[in-house]
Tab-separated table of C-alpha atoms in Angstrom:
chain	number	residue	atom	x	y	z
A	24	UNK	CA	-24.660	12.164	-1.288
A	25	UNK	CA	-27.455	10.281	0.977
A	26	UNK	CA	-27.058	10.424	4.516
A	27	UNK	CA	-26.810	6.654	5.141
A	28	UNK	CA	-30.096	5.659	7.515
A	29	UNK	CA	-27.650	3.736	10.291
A	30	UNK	CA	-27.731	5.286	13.595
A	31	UNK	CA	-25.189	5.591	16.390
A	32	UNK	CA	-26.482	2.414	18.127
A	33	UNK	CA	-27.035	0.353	14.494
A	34	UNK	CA	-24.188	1.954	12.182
A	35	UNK	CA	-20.613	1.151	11.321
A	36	UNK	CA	-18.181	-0.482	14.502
A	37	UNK	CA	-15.838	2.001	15.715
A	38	UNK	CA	-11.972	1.488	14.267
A	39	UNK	CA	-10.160	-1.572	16.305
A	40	UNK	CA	-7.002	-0.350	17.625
A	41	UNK	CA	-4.198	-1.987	16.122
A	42	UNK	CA	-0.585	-2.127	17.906
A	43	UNK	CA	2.467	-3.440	16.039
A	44	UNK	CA	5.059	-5.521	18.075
A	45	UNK	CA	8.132	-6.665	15.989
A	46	UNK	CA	8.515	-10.810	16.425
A	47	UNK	CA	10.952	-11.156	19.085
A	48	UNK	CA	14.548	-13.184	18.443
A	49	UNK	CA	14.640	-16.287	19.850
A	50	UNK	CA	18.309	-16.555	21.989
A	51	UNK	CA	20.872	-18.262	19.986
A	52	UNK	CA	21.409	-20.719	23.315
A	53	UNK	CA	17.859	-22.494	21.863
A	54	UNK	CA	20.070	-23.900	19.357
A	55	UNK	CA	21.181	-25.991	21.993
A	56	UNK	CA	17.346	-26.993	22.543
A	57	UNK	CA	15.463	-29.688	22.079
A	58	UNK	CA	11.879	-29.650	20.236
A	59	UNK	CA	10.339	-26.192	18.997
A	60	UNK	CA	12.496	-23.825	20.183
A	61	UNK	CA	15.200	-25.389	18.920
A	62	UNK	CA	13.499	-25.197	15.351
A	63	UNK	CA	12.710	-22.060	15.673
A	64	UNK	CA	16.015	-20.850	16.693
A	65	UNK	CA	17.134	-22.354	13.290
A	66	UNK	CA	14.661	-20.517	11.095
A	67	UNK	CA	15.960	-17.573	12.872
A	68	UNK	CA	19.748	-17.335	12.691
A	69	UNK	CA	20.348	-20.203	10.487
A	70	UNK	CA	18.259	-20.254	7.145
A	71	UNK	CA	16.543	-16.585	8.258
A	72	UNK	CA	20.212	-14.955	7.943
A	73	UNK	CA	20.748	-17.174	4.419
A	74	UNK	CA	17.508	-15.922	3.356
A	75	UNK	CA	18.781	-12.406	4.457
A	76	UNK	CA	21.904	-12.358	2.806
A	77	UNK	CA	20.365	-13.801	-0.278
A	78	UNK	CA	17.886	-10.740	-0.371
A	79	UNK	CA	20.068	-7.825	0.104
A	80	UNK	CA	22.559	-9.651	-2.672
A	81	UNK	CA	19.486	-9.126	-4.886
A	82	UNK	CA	19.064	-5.642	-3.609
A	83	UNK	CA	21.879	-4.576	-4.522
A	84	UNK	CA	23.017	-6.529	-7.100
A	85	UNK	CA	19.615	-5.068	-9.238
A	86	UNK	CA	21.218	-1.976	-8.956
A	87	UNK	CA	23.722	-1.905	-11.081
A	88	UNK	CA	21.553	-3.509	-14.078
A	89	UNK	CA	19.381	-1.190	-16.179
A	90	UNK	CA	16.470	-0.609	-15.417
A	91	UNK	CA	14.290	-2.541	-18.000
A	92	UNK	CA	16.090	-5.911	-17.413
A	93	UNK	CA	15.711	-5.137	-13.787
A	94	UNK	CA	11.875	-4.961	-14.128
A	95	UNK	CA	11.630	-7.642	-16.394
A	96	UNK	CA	13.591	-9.548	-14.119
A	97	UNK	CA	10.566	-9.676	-11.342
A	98	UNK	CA	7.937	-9.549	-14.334
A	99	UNK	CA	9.361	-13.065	-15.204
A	100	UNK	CA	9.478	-14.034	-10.984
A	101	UNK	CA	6.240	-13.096	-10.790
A	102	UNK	CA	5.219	-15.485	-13.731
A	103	UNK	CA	7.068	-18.484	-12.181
A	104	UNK	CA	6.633	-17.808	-8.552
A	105	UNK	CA	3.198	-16.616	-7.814
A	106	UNK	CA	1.227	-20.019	-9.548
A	107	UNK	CA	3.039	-22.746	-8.193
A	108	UNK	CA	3.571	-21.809	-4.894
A	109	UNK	CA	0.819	-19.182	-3.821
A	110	UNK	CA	-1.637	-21.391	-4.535
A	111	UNK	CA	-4.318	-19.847	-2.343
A	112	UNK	CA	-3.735	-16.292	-2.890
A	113	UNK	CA	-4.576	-17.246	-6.740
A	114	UNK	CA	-7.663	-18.767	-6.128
A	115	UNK	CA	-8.960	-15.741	-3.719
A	116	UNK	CA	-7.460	-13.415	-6.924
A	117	UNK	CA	-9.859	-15.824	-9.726
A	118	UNK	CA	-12.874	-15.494	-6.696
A	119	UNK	CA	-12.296	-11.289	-6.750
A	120	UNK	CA	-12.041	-10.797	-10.458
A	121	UNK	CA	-14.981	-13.052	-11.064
A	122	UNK	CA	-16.693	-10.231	-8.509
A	123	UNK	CA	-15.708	-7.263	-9.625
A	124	UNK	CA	-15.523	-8.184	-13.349
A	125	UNK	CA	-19.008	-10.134	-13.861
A	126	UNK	CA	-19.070	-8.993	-17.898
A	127	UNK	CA	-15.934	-9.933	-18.644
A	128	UNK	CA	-15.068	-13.482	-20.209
A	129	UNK	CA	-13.089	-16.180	-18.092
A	130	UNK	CA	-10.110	-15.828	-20.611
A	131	UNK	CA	-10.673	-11.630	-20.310
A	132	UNK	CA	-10.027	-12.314	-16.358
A	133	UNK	CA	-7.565	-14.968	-17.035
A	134	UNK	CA	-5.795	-12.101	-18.939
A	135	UNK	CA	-5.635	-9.405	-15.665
A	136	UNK	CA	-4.962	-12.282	-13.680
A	137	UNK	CA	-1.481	-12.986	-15.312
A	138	UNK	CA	-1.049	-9.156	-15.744
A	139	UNK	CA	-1.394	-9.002	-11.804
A	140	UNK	CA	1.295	-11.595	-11.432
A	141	UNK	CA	3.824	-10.008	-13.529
A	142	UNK	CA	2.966	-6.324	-11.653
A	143	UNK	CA	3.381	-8.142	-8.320
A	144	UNK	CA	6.638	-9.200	-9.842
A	145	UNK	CA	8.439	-6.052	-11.093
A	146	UNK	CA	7.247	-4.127	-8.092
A	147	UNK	CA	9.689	-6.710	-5.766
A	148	UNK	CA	12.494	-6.066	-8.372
A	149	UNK	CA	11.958	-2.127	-8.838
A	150	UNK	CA	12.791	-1.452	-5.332
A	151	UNK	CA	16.247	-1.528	-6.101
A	152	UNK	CA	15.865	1.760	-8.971
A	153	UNK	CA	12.759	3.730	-7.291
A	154	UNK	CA	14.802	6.995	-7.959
A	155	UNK	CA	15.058	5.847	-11.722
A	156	UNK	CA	11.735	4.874	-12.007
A	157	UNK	CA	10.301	8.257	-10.515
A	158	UNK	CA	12.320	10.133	-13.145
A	159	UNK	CA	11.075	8.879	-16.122
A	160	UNK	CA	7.432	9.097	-15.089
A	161	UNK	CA	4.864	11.160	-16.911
A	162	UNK	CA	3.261	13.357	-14.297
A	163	UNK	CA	0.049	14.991	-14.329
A	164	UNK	CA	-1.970	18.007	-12.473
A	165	UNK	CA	1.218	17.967	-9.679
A	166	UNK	CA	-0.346	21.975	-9.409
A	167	UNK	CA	-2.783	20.342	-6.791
A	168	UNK	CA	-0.693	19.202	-4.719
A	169	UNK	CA	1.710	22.594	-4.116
A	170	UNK	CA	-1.614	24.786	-4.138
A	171	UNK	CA	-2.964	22.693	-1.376
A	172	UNK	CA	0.086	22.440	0.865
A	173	UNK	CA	0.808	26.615	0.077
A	174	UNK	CA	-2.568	26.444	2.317
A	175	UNK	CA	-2.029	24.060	5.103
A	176	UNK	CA	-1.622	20.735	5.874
A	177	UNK	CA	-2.186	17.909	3.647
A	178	UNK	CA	-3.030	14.239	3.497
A	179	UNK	CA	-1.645	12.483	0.455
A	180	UNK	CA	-3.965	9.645	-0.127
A	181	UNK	CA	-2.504	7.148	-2.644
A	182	UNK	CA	-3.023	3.996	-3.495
A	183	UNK	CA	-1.355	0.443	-3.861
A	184	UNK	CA	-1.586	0.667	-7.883
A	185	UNK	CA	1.553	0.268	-10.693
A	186	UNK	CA	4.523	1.320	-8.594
A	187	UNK	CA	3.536	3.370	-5.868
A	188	UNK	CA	6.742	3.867	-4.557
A	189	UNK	CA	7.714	6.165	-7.402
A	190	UNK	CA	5.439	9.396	-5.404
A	191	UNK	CA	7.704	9.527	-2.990
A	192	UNK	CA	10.859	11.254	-4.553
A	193	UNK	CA	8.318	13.582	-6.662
A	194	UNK	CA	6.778	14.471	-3.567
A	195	UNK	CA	9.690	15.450	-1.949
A	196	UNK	CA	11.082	17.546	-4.809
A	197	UNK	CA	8.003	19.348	-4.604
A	198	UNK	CA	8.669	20.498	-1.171
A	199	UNK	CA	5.962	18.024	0.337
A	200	UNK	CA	8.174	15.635	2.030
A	201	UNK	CA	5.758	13.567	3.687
A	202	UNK	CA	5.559	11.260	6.457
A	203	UNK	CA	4.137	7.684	6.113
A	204	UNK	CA	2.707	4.914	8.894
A	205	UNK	CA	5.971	2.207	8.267
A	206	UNK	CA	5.085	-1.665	8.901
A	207	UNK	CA	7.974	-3.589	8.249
A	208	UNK	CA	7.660	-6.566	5.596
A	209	UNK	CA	8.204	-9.998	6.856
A	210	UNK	CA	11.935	-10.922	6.726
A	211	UNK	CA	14.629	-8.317	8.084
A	212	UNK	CA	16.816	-7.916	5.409
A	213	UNK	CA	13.740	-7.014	3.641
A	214	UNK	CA	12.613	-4.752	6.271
A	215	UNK	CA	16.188	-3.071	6.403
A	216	UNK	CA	16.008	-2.589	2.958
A	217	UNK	CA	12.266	-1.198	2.656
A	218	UNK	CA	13.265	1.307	5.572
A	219	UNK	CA	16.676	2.479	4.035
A	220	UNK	CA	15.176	3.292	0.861
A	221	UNK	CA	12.297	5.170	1.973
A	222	UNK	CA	14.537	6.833	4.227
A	223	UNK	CA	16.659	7.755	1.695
A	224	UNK	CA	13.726	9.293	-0.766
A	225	UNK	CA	13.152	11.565	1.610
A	226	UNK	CA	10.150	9.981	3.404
A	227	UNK	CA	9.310	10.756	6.791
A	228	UNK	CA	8.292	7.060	8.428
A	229	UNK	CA	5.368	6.886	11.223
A	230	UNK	CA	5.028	4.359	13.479
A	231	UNK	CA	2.399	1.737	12.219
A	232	UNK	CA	-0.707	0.971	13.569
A	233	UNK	CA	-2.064	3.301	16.802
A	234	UNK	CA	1.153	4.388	17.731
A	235	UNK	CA	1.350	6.663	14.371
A	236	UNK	CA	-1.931	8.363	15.073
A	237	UNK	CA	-0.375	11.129	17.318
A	238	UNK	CA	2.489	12.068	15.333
A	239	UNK	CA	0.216	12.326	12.384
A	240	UNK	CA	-1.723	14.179	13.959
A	241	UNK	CA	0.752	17.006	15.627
A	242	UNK	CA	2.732	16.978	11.902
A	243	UNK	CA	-0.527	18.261	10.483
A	244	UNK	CA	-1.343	20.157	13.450
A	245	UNK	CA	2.011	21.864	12.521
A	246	UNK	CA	0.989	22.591	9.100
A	247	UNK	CA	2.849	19.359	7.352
A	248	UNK	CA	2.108	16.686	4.954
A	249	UNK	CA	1.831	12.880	5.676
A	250	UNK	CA	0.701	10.149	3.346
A	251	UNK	CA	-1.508	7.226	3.679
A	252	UNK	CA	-2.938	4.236	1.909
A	253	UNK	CA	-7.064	4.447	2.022
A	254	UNK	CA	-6.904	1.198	-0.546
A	255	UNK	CA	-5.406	-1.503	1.849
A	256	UNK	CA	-5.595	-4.912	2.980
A	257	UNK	CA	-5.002	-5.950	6.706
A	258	UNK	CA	-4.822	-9.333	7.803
A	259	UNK	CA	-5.516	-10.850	4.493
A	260	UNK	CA	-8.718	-9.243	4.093
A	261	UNK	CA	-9.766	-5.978	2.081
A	262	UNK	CA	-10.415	-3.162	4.196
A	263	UNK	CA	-10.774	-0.651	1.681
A	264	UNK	CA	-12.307	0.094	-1.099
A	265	UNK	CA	-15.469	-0.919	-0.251
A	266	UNK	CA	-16.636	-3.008	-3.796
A	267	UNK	CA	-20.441	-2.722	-2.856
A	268	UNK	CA	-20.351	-3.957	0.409
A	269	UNK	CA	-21.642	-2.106	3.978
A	270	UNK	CA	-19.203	1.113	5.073
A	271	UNK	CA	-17.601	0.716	7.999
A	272	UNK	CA	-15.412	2.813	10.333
A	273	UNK	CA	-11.968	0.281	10.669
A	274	UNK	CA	-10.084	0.985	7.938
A	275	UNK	CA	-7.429	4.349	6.904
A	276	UNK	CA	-10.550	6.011	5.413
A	277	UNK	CA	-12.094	6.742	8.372
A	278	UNK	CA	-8.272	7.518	9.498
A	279	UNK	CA	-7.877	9.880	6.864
A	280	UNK	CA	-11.197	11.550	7.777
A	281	UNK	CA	-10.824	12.721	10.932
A	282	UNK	CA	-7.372	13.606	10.707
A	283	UNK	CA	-8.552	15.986	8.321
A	284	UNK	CA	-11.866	16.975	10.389
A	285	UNK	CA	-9.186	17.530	13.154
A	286	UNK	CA	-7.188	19.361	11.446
A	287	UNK	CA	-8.566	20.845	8.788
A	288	UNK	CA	-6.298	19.557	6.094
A	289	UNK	CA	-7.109	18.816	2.489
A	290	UNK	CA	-6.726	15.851	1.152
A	291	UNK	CA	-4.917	15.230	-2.007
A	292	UNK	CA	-5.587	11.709	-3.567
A	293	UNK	CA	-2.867	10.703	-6.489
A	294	UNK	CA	-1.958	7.175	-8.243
A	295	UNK	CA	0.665	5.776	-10.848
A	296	UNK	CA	-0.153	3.159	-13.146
A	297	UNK	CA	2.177	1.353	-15.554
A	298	UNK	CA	1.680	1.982	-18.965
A	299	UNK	CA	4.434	-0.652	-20.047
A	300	UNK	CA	7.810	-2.123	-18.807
A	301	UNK	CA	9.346	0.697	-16.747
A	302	UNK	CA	6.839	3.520	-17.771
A	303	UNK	CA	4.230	5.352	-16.135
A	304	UNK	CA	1.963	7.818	-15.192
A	305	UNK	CA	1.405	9.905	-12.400
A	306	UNK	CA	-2.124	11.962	-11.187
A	307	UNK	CA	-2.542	13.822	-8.958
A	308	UNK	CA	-6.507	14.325	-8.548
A	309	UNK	CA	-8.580	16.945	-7.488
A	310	UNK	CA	-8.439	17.824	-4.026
A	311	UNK	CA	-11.275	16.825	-1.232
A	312	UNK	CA	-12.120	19.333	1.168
A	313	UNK	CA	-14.881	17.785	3.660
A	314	UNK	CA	-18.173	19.480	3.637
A	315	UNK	CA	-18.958	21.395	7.115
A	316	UNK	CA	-20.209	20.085	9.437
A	317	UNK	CA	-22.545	21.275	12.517
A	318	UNK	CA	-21.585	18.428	15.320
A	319	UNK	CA	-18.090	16.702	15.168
A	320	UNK	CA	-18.228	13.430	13.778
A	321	UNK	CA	-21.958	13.695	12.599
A	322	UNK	CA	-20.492	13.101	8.946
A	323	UNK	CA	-18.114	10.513	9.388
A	324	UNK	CA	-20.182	7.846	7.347
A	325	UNK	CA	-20.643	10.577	4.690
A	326	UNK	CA	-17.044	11.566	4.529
A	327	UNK	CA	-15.880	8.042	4.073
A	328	UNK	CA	-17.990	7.041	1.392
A	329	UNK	CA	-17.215	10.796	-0.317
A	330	UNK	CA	-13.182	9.260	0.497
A	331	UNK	CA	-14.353	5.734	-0.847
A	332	UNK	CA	-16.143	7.478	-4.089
A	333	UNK	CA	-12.769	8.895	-5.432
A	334	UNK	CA	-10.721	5.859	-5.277
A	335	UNK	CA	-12.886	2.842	-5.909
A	336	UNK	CA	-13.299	3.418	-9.247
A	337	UNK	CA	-9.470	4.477	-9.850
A	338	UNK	CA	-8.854	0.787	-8.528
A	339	UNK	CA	-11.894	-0.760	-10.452
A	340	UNK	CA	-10.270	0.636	-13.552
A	341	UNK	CA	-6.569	-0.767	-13.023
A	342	UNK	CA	-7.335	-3.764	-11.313
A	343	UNK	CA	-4.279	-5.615	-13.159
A	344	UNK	CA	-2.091	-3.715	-11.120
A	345	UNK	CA	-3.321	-3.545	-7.707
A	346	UNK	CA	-1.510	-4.826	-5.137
A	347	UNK	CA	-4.580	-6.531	-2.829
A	348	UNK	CA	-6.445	-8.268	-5.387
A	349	UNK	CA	-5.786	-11.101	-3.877
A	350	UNK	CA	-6.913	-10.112	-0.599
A	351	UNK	CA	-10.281	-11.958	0.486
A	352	UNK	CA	-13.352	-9.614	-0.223
């Protein structure tokens, strides 16, 4: 691979140091208020908690349906939900496929388009039957990931594609166990739930943002696994992959690469993709070992566009079921 021609002074920013703070509770006395906080005491304990109890009903309640109805269930949500009132995050979806598909007819992109709203769908209902879900998978090249981690430490990169929730209980019966960077969803029902099942699997759960950095880094340091996301969107905008456009240094593939310069871990990249209904597949790809190098950091443009090389065109290919397509590009 070409050594891009940017230098220190001209090349990619440095990462921006993100810190998550959980949105404070307003005081139940603003009830009593007049004006905005009043308002926004309501949202809060009023029609947040009916909203709450209304999502962990779901939860729940999903659980004791099979699995295929379950599924189907958010398939059909999906459907209903995501064109009449996400209005905007369709027309930034039309904008991306019309990007990243430029040979392919407007009803061809129409076609991935509704595909992407029933994935979107089923991944909000399957929450409730990950464990089910991760049993009937068809897995593939799994050898990769217990040769690396009979080694050292390893970084599990995988990627927002089919159901990506179903790794986790795989990974841990293959002795991987994992920690992840957690951010809690909006709503906290929802964020109970995501937290409790991931717990639950297994999963190890990082602090998001900067404040996960160091305990990644001493679980590695210690010969562990973690996982992370190098396909991501943050802030409504696509950090990663790159589609064509300038490398930069903000994103969790520069993450990933110097944990592993730091480290020395291999990095194990893996996706599932849905085949149909409640089916899939699971890879786990060859492993990336980072070239040497002769000064630290001298390759860190290189070793994110190696990173960026392995799962662009995993997400080009499946682009139906990827989670930020409608992200802004």
């Amino acid at each position: 691979m070409a050594k891009p021609a940017n230098n220190a002074k001209s090349g990619p920013a440095k990462r921006s140091a993100w810190v998550y703070r959980a949105p404070a509770a307003p005081p139940l006395s603003d009830l009593f208020k007049d004006g905005d906080r009043r308002k926004a005491a309501f949202r809060y304990h009023v029609t947040g908690n009916i909203k709450n109890l209304l999502d962990l009903a779901v939860h729940f309640g999903l659980k004791a349906v099979p699995a295929s109805i379950c599924s189907a269930a958010g398939a059909r949500l999906g459907t209903f939900v995501i064109p009449r009132w996400h209005t905007s995050s369709v027309k930034k979806t039309q904008k991306n496929l019309k990007r990243l598909m430029p040979e392919a007819t407007e009803e061809e992109r129409d076609q991935v388009l509704k595909r992407s709203w029933q994935n979107q769908g089923r991944i909000m209902t399957e929450f409730s039957i990950i464990g089910r879900l991760a049993r009937r998978a068809t897995w593939h090249d799994l050898h990769h990931f217990t040769e690396a981690y009979a080694k050292g430490p390893v970084i599990v990169v995988c990627m927002h594609l089919g159901n990506w929730e179903i790794f986790a209980p795989k990974l841990v019966e293959l002795g991987l166990s994992p920690s992840a960077n957690y951010t809690p969803p909006a709503g906290r029902a929802r964020a109970w739930i995501a937290r409790r099942v991931r717990l639950k699997l297994g999963y190890g759960l990082l602090p998001p943002g900067k404040d996960g950095i160091r305990p990644a880094l001493n679980i590695l340091k210690e010969g562990g696994a973690i996982s992370v996301f190098c396909d991501e969107g943050f802030a409504g905008k696509i950090r990663g992959p790159f589609f064509g456009r300038p490398p930069h240094l903000e994103g969790n593939l520069a993450v990933v690469a110097r944990l592993a310069r730091l480290t020395g871990a291999t990095i194990c990249p893996c996706y599932a993709v849905r085949r149909s209904g409640t089916s899939f597949e699971g890879f786990a790809l060859e492993p990336v070992i980072l070239p040497p190098e002769n000064k630290p950091g001298e390759r860190l443009i290189d070793d994110v566009l190696l990173l960026n090389s392995v799962i662009e065109p995993v997400v080009r290919a499946h682009l139906d079921q990827w989670y930020f397509l409608d992200n802004a590009l």
